[in-house]
């Protein structure tokens, strides 16, 4: 996929994903009356039916890449076409072994009142550690183990996640990172990412 085609598809699908993301937030927060809810449900079903008029085969895997990075439209953390993804925009340093992202989590990611669900924190940390280990998803490495330590509750709102490679030993890459808000670190993580056997044989 060329950069121009990627940009074109981003302009087409990005706003749709944002609209559904707003719908999710509105669904959680609404106190509309029953008639309004019924009308909204009908409109949503109409839109769903229209979008299902043509869908891609779920067995197909997107393998296109832009500048060596796979296009992962449905990823649960960074997927452009996935409205349950926050989504995160990942930034990398020059050698791609350290990365970070600043983003906002709203009520769709809540666990305890006012706080991000612990599983969502782990999901984001797993992804960011993997971004660092795989040099921006350009190398095949997968989570072997990840350990998360929750320092304190992570408030909903503006957050930052970052990670960096500590060392590499053979087929294993060791990475650490953390999640933070304006007051400091809320969760820390350490992970071991492993190059799969098929990549060892071909690399």
Short mmCIF file of C-alpha atoms in Angstrom, two decimals:
data_model
loop_
_atom_site.label_atom_id
_atom_site.label_comp_id
_atom_site.label_asym_id
_atom_site.label_seq_id
_atom_site.Cartn_x
_atom_site.Cartn_y
_atom_site.Cartn_z
CA UNK A 1 0.00 0.00 0.00
CA UNK A 2 1.44 3.36 -1.01
CA UNK A 3 1.56 6.28 1.40
CA UNK A 4 -0.96 8.14 -0.79
CA UNK A 5 -3.42 5.23 -0.69
CA UNK A 6 -2.96 4.93 3.05
CA UNK A 7 -3.73 8.63 3.46
CA UNK A 8 -6.80 8.34 1.22
CA UNK A 9 -8.23 5.42 3.20
CA UNK A 10 -7.42 7.17 6.47
CA UNK A 11 -9.46 10.17 5.32
CA UNK A 12 -12.38 7.89 4.40
CA UNK A 13 -12.49 5.54 7.38
CA UNK A 14 -11.03 7.69 10.17
CA UNK A 15 -14.07 10.00 10.50
CA UNK A 16 -16.42 6.99 10.50
CA UNK A 17 -14.48 5.41 13.36
CA UNK A 18 -14.51 8.70 15.26
CA UNK A 19 -18.29 8.95 14.82
CA UNK A 20 -18.81 5.44 16.21
CA UNK A 21 -16.44 6.25 19.07
CA UNK A 22 -18.61 9.28 19.91
CA UNK A 23 -21.68 7.03 19.69
CA UNK A 24 -20.15 4.65 22.24
CA UNK A 25 -19.50 7.52 24.63
CA UNK A 26 -23.02 8.88 24.11
CA UNK A 27 -24.52 5.42 24.71
CA UNK A 28 -22.73 5.17 28.05
CA UNK A 29 -23.65 8.69 29.21
CA UNK A 30 -27.12 9.29 27.78
CA UNK A 31 -30.19 9.90 29.91
CA UNK A 32 -32.48 10.36 26.90
CA UNK A 33 -36.13 9.34 27.13
CA UNK A 34 -37.40 6.00 25.83
CA UNK A 35 -38.74 7.37 22.54
CA UNK A 36 -35.42 9.01 21.73
CA UNK A 37 -33.57 5.79 22.54
CA UNK A 38 -35.88 3.76 20.28
CA UNK A 39 -35.39 6.24 17.45
CA UNK A 40 -31.63 6.15 17.92
CA UNK A 41 -31.61 2.36 17.93
CA UNK A 42 -33.51 2.30 14.62
CA UNK A 43 -31.09 4.80 13.06
CA UNK A 44 -28.11 2.81 14.30
CA UNK A 45 -29.52 -0.42 12.87
CA UNK A 46 -30.09 1.28 9.52
CA UNK A 47 -26.49 2.48 9.46
CA UNK A 48 -25.24 -0.99 10.48
CA UNK A 49 -27.19 -2.65 7.69
CA UNK A 50 -25.78 -0.16 5.17
CA UNK A 51 -22.19 -0.83 6.27
CA UNK A 52 -22.72 -4.60 6.16
CA UNK A 53 -23.76 -4.35 2.52
CA UNK A 54 -20.14 -5.02 1.63
CA UNK A 55 -17.63 -6.42 4.13
CA UNK A 56 -14.24 -8.06 3.83
CA UNK A 57 -13.71 -11.72 4.60
CA UNK A 58 -12.74 -12.04 8.27
CA UNK A 59 -10.28 -14.79 7.34
CA UNK A 60 -8.24 -12.34 5.28
CA UNK A 61 -5.25 -10.77 7.00
CA UNK A 62 -4.17 -7.26 6.04
CA UNK A 63 -0.55 -7.54 4.97
CA UNK A 64 0.04 -4.19 3.32
CA UNK A 65 2.70 -1.97 4.80
CA UNK A 66 3.67 1.69 4.70
CA UNK A 67 7.40 2.28 5.19
CA UNK A 68 7.79 -1.27 6.51
CA UNK A 69 5.07 -0.90 9.13
CA UNK A 70 1.99 -3.12 8.83
CA UNK A 71 -1.40 -1.48 8.40
CA UNK A 72 -3.33 -2.82 11.40
CA UNK A 73 -6.77 -1.28 10.94
CA UNK A 74 -8.48 -3.43 13.59
CA UNK A 75 -5.84 -3.39 16.36
CA UNK A 76 -7.44 -2.94 19.80
CA UNK A 77 -4.99 -0.18 20.78
CA UNK A 78 -4.01 1.64 17.56
CA UNK A 79 -6.57 0.47 15.00
CA UNK A 80 -7.76 3.34 12.81
CA UNK A 81 -10.95 1.44 11.96
CA UNK A 82 -11.58 0.09 15.45
CA UNK A 83 -13.83 2.41 17.50
CA UNK A 84 -13.04 0.59 20.75
CA UNK A 85 -9.36 1.49 20.30
CA UNK A 86 -8.49 4.75 22.15
CA UNK A 87 -6.56 5.01 19.66
CA UNK A 88 -2.91 5.61 20.46
CA UNK A 89 -0.56 7.40 18.07
CA UNK A 90 2.87 5.94 18.77
CA UNK A 91 6.00 8.09 18.57
CA UNK A 92 9.47 6.54 18.26
CA UNK A 93 13.01 7.75 18.76
CA UNK A 94 15.51 7.50 15.92
CA UNK A 95 16.41 3.83 16.41
CA UNK A 96 12.83 2.82 17.32
CA UNK A 97 13.85 1.11 20.58
CA UNK A 98 12.03 3.70 22.71
CA UNK A 99 8.48 4.86 22.14
CA UNK A 100 5.74 6.87 23.77
CA UNK A 101 2.18 8.06 23.26
CA UNK A 102 -0.08 10.67 24.81
CA UNK A 103 -3.81 9.96 24.64
CA UNK A 104 -7.16 10.31 26.40
CA UNK A 105 -9.28 7.51 27.90
CA UNK A 106 -12.95 8.23 28.52
CA UNK A 107 -15.82 6.37 30.19
CA UNK A 108 -15.62 3.48 27.70
CA UNK A 109 -12.45 2.34 29.48
CA UNK A 110 -13.66 2.71 33.06
CA UNK A 111 -13.20 0.09 35.77
CA UNK A 112 -13.71 1.52 39.25
CA UNK A 113 -15.62 4.83 39.11
CA UNK A 114 -13.41 7.51 37.59
CA UNK A 115 -10.51 5.12 36.99
CA UNK A 116 -9.25 3.15 34.00
CA UNK A 117 -9.93 -0.59 34.13
CA UNK A 118 -6.76 -2.45 35.13
CA UNK A 119 -7.06 -4.74 32.14
CA UNK A 120 -7.10 -1.73 29.81
CA UNK A 121 -3.93 -0.44 31.47
CA UNK A 122 -2.29 -3.83 30.88
CA UNK A 123 -3.52 -3.88 27.26
CA UNK A 124 -1.97 -0.50 26.52
CA UNK A 125 1.30 -1.34 28.26
CA UNK A 126 1.55 -4.64 26.41
CA UNK A 127 1.14 -2.85 23.11
CA UNK A 128 3.59 -0.06 23.86
CA UNK A 129 6.22 -2.50 25.12
CA UNK A 130 5.67 -4.52 21.95
CA UNK A 131 6.12 -1.42 19.80
CA UNK A 132 9.52 -0.82 21.39
CA UNK A 133 10.58 -4.48 21.18
CA UNK A 134 9.60 -4.81 17.52
CA UNK A 135 11.04 -1.45 16.47
CA UNK A 136 7.66 -0.06 15.52
CA UNK A 137 6.05 -3.37 14.53
CA UNK A 138 8.66 -3.83 11.78
CA UNK A 139 10.09 -7.03 13.31
CA UNK A 140 8.11 -10.15 14.31
CA UNK A 141 8.25 -10.33 18.10
CA UNK A 142 5.40 -11.45 20.32
CA UNK A 143 4.67 -11.17 24.02
CA UNK A 144 6.19 -14.07 25.97
CA UNK A 145 5.52 -12.70 29.44
CA UNK A 146 4.44 -9.36 30.83
CA UNK A 147 4.30 -8.27 34.45
CA UNK A 148 2.30 -5.20 35.46
CA UNK A 149 2.58 -3.47 38.83
CA UNK A 150 -0.23 -1.07 39.66
CA UNK A 151 1.27 1.81 41.62
CA UNK A 152 -2.09 3.55 42.08
CA UNK A 153 -5.39 3.99 40.28
CA UNK A 154 -5.09 5.41 36.77
CA UNK A 155 -7.59 8.27 36.37
CA UNK A 156 -9.69 8.60 33.24
CA UNK A 157 -8.51 11.50 31.09
CA UNK A 158 -5.17 12.52 29.62
CA UNK A 159 -2.42 9.90 29.99
CA UNK A 160 1.01 8.98 28.68
CA UNK A 161 2.53 5.56 28.01
CA UNK A 162 6.17 4.93 27.24
CA UNK A 163 8.52 1.98 26.87
CA UNK A 164 12.15 1.19 26.03
CA UNK A 165 14.23 -1.87 25.22
CA UNK A 166 16.48 -2.90 28.09
CA UNK A 167 18.47 -5.64 26.36
CA UNK A 168 18.30 -8.47 23.84
CA UNK A 169 19.44 -12.03 24.52
CA UNK A 170 19.21 -14.33 21.52
CA UNK A 171 15.57 -14.53 20.46
CA UNK A 172 14.35 -12.65 23.53
CA UNK A 173 14.00 -8.88 23.92
CA UNK A 174 13.50 -7.41 27.40
CA UNK A 175 11.46 -4.23 27.63
CA UNK A 176 10.15 -2.00 30.42
CA UNK A 177 7.69 0.85 30.48
CA UNK A 178 5.04 2.71 32.42
CA UNK A 179 1.74 4.54 32.30
CA UNK A 180 1.42 7.98 33.87
CA UNK A 181 -0.86 10.97 34.38
CA UNK A 182 -0.01 14.56 35.32
CA UNK A 183 0.81 13.46 38.87
CA UNK A 184 3.28 10.73 37.88
CA UNK A 185 3.44 6.99 37.26
CA UNK A 186 0.30 4.92 37.80
CA UNK A 187 1.42 1.51 36.48
CA UNK A 188 4.73 -0.08 35.55
CA UNK A 189 5.42 -3.06 33.31
CA UNK A 190 8.22 -5.41 32.32
CA UNK A 191 7.95 -7.78 29.39
CA UNK A 192 9.87 -10.40 27.45
CA UNK A 193 9.15 -10.47 23.72
CA UNK A 194 10.10 -13.48 21.67
CA UNK A 195 10.95 -13.89 18.01
CA UNK A 196 8.80 -16.75 16.65
CA UNK A 197 10.43 -19.89 15.30
CA UNK A 198 9.43 -19.19 11.69
CA UNK A 199 11.17 -15.80 11.81
CA UNK A 200 14.34 -17.35 13.20
CA UNK A 201 14.43 -19.79 10.32
CA UNK A 202 13.93 -17.11 7.65
CA UNK A 203 15.90 -14.31 9.30
#
